[in-house]
Tab-separated table of N, CA, C and O in Angstrom:
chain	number	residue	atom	x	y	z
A	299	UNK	N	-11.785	13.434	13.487
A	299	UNK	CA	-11.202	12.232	12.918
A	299	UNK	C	-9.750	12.499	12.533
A	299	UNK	O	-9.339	13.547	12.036
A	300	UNK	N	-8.975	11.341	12.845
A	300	UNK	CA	-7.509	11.522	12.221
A	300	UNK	C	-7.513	11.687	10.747
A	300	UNK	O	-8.477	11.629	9.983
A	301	UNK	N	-6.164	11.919	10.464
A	301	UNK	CA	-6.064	12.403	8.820
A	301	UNK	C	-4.523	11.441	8.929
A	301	UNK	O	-3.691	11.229	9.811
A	302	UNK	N	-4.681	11.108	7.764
A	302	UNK	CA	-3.977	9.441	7.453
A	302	UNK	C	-2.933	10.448	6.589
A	302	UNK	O	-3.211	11.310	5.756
A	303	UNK	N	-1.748	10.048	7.061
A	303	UNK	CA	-0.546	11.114	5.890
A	303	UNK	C	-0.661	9.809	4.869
A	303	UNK	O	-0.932	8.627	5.078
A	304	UNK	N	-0.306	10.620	3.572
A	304	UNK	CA	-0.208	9.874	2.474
A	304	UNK	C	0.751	11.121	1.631
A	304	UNK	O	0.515	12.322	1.501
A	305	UNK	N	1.993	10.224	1.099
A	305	UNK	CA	3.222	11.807	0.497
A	305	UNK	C	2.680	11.779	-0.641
A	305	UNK	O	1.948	10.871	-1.035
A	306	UNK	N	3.047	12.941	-1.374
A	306	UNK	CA	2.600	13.720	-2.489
A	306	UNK	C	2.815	12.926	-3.278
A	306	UNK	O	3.766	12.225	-2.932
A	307	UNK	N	2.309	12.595	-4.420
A	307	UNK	CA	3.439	12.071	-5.717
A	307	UNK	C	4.975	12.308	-5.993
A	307	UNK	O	5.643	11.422	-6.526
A	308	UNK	N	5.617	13.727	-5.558
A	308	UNK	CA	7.009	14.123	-5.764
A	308	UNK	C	7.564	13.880	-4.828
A	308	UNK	O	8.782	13.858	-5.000
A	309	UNK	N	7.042	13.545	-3.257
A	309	UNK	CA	7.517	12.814	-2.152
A	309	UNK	C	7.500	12.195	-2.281
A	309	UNK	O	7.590	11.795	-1.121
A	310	UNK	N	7.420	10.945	-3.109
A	310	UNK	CA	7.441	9.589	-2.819
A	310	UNK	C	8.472	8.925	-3.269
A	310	UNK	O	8.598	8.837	-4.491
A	311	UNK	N	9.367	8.356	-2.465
A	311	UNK	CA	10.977	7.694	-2.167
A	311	UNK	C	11.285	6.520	-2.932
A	311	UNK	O	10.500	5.598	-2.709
A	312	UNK	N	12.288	6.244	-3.860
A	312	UNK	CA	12.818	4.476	-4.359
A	312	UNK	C	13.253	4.325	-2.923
A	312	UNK	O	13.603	3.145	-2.945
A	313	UNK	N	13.421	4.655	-1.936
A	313	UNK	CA	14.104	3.682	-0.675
A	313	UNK	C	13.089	3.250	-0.422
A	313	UNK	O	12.863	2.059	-0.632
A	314	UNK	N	12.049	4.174	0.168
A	314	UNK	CA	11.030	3.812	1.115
A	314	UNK	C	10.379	2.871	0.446
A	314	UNK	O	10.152	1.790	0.990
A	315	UNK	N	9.987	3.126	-0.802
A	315	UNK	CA	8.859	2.100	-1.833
A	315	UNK	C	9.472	0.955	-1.964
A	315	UNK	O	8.853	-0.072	-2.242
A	316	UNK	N	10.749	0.988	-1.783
A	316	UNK	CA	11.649	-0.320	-2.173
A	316	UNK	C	11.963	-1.072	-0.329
A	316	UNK	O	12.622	-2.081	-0.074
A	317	UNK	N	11.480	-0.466	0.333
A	317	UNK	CA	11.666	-0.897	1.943
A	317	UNK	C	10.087	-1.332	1.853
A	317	UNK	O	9.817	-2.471	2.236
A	318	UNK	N	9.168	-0.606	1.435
A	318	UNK	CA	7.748	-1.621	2.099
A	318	UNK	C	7.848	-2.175	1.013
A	318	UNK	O	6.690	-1.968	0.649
A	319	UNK	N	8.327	-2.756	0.129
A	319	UNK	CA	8.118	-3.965	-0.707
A	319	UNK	C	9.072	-4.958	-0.696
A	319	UNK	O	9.092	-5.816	-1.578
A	320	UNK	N	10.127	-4.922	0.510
A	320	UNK	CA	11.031	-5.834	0.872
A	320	UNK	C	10.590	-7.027	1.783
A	320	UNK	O	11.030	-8.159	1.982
A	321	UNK	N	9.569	-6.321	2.235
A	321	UNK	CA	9.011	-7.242	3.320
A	321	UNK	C	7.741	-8.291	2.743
A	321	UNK	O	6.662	-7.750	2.505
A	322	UNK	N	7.883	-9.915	2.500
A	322	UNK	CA	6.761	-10.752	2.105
A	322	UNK	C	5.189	-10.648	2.610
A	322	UNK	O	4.299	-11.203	1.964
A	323	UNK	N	4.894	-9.838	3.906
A	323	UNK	CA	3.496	-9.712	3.798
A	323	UNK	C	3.451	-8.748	3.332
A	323	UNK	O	2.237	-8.544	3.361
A	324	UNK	N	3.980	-7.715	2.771
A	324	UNK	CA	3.616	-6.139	2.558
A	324	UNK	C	3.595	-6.511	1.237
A	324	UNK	O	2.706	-6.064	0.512
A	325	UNK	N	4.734	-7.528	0.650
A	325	UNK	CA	4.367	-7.617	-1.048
A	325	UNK	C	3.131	-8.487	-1.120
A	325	UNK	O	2.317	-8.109	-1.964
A	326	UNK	N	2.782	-9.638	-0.381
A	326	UNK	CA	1.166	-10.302	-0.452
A	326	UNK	C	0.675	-9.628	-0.546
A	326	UNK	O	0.318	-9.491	-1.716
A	327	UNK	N	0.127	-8.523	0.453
A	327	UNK	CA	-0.576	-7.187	0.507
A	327	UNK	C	-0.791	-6.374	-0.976
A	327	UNK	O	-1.872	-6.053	-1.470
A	328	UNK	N	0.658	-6.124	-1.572
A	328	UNK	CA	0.157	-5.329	-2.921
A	328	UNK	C	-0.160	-6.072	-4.176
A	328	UNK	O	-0.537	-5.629	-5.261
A	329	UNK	N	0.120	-7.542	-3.720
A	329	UNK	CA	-0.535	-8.430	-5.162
A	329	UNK	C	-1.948	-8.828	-5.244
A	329	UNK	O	-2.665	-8.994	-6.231
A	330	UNK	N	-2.218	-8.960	-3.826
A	330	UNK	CA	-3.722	-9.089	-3.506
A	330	UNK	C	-4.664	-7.975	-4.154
A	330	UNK	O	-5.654	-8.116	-4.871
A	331	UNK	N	-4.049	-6.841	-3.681
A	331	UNK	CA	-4.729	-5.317	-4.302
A	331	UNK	C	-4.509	-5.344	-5.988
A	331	UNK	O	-5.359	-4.992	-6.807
A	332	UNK	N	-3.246	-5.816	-6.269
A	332	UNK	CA	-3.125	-5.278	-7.639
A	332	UNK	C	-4.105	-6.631	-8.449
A	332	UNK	O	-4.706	-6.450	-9.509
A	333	UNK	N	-4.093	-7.782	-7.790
A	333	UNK	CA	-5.472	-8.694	-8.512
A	333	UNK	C	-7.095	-8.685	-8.375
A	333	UNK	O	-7.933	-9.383	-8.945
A	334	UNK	N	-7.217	-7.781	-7.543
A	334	UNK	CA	-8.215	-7.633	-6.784
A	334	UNK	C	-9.015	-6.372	-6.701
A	334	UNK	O	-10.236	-6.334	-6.552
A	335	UNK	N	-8.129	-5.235	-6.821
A	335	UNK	CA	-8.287	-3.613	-7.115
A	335	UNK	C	-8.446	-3.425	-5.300
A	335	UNK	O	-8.046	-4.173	-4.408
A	336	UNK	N	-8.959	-2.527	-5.247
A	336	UNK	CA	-9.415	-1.875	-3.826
A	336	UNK	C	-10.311	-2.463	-3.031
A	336	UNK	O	-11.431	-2.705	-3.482
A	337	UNK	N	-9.915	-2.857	-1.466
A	337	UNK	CA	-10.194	-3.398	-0.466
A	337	UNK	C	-10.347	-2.899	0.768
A	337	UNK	O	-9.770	-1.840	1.018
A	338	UNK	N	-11.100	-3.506	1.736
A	338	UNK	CA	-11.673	-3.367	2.913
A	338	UNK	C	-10.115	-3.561	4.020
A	338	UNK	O	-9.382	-4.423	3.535
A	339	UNK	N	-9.831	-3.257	4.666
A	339	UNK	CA	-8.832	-3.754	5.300
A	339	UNK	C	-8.907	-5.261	6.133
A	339	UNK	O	-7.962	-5.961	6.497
A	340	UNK	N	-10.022	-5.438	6.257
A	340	UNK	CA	-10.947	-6.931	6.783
A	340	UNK	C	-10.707	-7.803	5.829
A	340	UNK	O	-10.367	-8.970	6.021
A	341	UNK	N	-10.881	-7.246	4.710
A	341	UNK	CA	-11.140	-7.756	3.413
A	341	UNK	C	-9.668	-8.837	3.154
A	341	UNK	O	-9.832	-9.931	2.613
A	342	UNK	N	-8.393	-8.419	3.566
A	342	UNK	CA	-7.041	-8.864	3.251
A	342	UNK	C	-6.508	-9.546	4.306
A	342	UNK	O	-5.973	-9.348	5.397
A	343	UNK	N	-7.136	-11.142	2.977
A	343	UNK	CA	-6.954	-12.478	4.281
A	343	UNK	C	-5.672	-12.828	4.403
A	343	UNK	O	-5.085	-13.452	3.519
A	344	UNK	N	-4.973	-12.356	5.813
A	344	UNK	CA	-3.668	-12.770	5.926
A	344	UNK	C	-3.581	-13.437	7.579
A	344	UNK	O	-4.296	-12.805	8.356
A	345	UNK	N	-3.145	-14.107	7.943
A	345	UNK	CA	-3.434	-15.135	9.086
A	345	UNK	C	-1.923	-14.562	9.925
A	345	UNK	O	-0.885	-15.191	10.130
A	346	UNK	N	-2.293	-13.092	10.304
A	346	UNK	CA	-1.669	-12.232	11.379
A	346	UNK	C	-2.600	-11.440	12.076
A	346	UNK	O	-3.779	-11.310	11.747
A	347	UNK	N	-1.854	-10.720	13.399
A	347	UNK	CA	-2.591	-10.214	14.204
A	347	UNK	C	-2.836	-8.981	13.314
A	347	UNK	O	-2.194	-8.663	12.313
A	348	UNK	N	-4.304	-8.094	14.090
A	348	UNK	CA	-5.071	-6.758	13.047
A	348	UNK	C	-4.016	-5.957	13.613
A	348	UNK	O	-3.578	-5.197	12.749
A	349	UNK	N	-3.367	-5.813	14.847
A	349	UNK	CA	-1.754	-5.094	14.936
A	349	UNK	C	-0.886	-4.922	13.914
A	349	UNK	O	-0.544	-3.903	13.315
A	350	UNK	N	-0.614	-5.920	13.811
A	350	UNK	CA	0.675	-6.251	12.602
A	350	UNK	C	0.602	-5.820	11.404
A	350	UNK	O	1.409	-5.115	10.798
A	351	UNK	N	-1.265	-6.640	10.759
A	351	UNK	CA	-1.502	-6.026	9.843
A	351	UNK	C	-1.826	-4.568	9.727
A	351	UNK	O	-1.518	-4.264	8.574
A	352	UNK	N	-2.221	-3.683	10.249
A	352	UNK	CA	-1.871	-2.628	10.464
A	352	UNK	C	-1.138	-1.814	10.375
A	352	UNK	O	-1.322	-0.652	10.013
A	353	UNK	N	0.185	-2.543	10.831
A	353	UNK	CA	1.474	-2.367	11.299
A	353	UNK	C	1.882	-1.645	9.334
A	353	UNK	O	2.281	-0.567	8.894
A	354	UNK	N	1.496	-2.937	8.733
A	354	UNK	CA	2.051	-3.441	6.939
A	354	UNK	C	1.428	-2.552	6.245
A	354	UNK	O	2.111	-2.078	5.337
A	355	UNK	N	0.200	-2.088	6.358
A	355	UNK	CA	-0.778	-0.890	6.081
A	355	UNK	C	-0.168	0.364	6.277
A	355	UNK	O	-0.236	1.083	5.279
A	356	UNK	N	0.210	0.685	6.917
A	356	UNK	CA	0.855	2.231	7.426
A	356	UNK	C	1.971	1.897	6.613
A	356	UNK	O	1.856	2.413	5.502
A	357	UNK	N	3.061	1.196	6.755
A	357	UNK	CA	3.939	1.392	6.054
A	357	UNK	C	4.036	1.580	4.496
A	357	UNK	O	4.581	2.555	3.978
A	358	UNK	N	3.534	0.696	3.900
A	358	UNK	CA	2.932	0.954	2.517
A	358	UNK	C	2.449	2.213	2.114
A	358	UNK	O	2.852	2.941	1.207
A	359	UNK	N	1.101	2.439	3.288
A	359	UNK	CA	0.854	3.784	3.246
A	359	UNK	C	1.616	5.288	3.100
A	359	UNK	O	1.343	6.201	2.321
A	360	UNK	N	2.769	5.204	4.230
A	360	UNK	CA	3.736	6.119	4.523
A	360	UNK	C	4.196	6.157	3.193
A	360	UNK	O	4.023	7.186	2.540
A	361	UNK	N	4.959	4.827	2.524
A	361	UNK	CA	5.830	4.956	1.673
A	361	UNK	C	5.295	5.559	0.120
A	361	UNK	O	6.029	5.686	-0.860
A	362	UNK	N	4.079	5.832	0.167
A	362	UNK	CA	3.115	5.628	-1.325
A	362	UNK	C	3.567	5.167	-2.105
A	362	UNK	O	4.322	5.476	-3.026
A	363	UNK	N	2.927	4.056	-1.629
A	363	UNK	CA	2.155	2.071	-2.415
A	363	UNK	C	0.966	2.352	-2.732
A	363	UNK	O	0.388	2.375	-3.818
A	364	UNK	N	0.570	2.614	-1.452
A	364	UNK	CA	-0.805	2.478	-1.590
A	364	UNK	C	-1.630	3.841	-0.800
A	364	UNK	O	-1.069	4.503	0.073
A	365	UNK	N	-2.816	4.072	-1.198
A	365	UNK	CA	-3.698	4.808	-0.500
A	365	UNK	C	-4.932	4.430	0.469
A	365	UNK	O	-5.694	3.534	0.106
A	366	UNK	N	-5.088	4.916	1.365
A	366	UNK	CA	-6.223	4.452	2.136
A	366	UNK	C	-7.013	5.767	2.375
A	366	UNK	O	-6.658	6.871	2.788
A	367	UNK	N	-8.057	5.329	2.022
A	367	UNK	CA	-9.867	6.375	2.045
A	367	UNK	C	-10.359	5.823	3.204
A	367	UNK	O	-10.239	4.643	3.532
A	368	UNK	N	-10.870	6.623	3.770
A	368	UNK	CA	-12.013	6.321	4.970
A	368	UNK	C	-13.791	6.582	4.424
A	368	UNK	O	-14.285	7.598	3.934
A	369	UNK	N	-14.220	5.705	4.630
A	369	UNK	CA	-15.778	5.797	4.044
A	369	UNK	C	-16.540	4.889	5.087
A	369	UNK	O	-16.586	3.668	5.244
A	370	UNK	N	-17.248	6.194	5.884
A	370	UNK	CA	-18.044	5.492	7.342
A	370	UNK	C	-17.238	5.096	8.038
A	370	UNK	O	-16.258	5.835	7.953
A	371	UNK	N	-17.061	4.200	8.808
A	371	UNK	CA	-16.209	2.981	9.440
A	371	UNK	C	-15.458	2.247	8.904
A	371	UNK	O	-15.141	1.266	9.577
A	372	UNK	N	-14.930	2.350	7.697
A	372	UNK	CA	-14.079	1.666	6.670
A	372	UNK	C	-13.244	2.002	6.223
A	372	UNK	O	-13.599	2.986	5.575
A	373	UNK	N	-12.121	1.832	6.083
A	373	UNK	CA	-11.186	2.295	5.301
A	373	UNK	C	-10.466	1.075	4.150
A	373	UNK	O	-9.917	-0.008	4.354
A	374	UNK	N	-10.738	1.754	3.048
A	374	UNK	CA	-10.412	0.972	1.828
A	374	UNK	C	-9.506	1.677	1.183
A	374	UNK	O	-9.546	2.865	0.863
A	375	UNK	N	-8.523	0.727	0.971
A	375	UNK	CA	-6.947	0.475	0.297
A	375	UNK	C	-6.706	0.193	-0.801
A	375	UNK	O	-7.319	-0.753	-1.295
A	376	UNK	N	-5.680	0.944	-1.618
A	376	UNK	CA	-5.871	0.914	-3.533
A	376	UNK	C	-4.480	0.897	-3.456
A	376	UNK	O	-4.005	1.204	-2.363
A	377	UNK	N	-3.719	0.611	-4.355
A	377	UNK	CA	-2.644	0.718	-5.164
A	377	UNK	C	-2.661	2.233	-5.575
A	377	UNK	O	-3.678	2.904	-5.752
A	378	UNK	N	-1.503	2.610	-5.683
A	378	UNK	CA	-1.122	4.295	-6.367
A	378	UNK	C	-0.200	4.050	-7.902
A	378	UNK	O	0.858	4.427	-8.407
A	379	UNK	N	-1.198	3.296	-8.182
A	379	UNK	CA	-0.644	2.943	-9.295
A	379	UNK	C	0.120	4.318	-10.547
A	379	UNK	O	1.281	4.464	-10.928
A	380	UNK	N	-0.865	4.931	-10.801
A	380	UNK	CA	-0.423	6.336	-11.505
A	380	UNK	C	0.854	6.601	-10.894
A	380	UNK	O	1.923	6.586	-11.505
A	381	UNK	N	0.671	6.906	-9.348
A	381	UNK	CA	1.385	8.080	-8.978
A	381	UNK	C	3.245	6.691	-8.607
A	381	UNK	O	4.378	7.096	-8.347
A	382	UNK	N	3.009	5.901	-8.682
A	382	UNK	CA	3.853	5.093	-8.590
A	382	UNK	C	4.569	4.994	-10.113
A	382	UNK	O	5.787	5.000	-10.295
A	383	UNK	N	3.508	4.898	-11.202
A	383	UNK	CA	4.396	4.979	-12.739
A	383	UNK	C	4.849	5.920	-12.964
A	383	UNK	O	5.883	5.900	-13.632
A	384	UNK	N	4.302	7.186	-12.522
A	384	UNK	CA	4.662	8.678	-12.885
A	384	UNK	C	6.327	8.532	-12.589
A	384	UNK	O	7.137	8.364	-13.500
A	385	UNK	N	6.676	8.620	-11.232
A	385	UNK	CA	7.965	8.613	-10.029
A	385	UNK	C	8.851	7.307	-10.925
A	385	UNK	O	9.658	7.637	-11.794
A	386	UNK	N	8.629	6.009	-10.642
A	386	UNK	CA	9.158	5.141	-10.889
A	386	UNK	C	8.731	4.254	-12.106
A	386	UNK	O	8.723	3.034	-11.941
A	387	UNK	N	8.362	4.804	-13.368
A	387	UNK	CA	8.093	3.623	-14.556
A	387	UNK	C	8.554	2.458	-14.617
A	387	UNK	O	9.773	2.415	-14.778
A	388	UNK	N	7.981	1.410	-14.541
A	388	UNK	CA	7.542	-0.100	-14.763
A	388	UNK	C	8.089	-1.014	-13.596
A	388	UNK	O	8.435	-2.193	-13.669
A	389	UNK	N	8.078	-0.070	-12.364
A	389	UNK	CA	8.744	-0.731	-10.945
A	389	UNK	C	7.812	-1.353	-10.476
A	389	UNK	O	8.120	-2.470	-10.062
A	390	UNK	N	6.431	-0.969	-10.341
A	390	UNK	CA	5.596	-1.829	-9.725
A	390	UNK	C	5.095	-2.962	-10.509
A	390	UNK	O	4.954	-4.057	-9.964
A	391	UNK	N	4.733	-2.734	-12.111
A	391	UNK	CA	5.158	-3.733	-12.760
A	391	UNK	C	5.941	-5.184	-12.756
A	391	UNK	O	5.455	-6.302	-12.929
A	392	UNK	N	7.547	-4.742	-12.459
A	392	UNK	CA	8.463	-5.364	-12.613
A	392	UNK	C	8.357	-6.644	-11.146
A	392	UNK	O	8.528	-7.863	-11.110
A	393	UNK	N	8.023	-5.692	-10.172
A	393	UNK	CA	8.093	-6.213	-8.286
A	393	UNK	C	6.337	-7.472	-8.878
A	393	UNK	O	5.963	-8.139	-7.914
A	394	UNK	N	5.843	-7.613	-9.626
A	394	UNK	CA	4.345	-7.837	-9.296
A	394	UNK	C	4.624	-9.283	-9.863
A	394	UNK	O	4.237	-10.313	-9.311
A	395	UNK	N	5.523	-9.212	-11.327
A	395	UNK	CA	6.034	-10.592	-11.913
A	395	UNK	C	7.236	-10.680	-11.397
A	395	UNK	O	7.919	-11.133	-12.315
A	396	UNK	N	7.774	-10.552	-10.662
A	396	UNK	CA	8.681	-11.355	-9.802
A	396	UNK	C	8.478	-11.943	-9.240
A	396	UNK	O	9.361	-12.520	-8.604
């Protein structure tokens, strides 16, 4: 099985975090999670191709937003919330009421 990169907590970038949250489905994506907690990737009703969405998944992913677990045939998606306050205090916060 593949192994999904996800950067460390001390890898994790204000560009990059601030590039996948520039984009309006990638921020739908983390408000859905942050009202919702952790999801199915099926689970995140967005009326694009499973490409694309995909596409919004990895990037988030890359940037640590978010984490994705594999369990069976599933992979379910969380917010990195900790490791996002640790790096950047009250940014994801701030991006969520905007």
């Amino acid at each position: 099985m593949r192994t999904l990169f996800h950067p460390s907590r001390h890898e994790i970038r204000l560009s990059a975090v601030l590039y996948a949250l520039s984009d309006q489905i990638r921020l739908h994506i983390v408000r859905e999670l942050a009202r919702q907690g952790e999801q199915t990737c099926g689970n995140v009703d967005i009326p694009i191709p499973k490409s694309t969405l995909s596409h919004h998944f990895k990037v988030l992913r890359e940037a640590g937003v978010t984490s994705t677990r594999i369990e069976g045939n599933q992979r379910l998606i969380s917010l990195r919330r900790d490791d996002l306050h640790a790096r950047f205090p009250g940014l994801l916060e701030a991006v969520l009421q905007a």
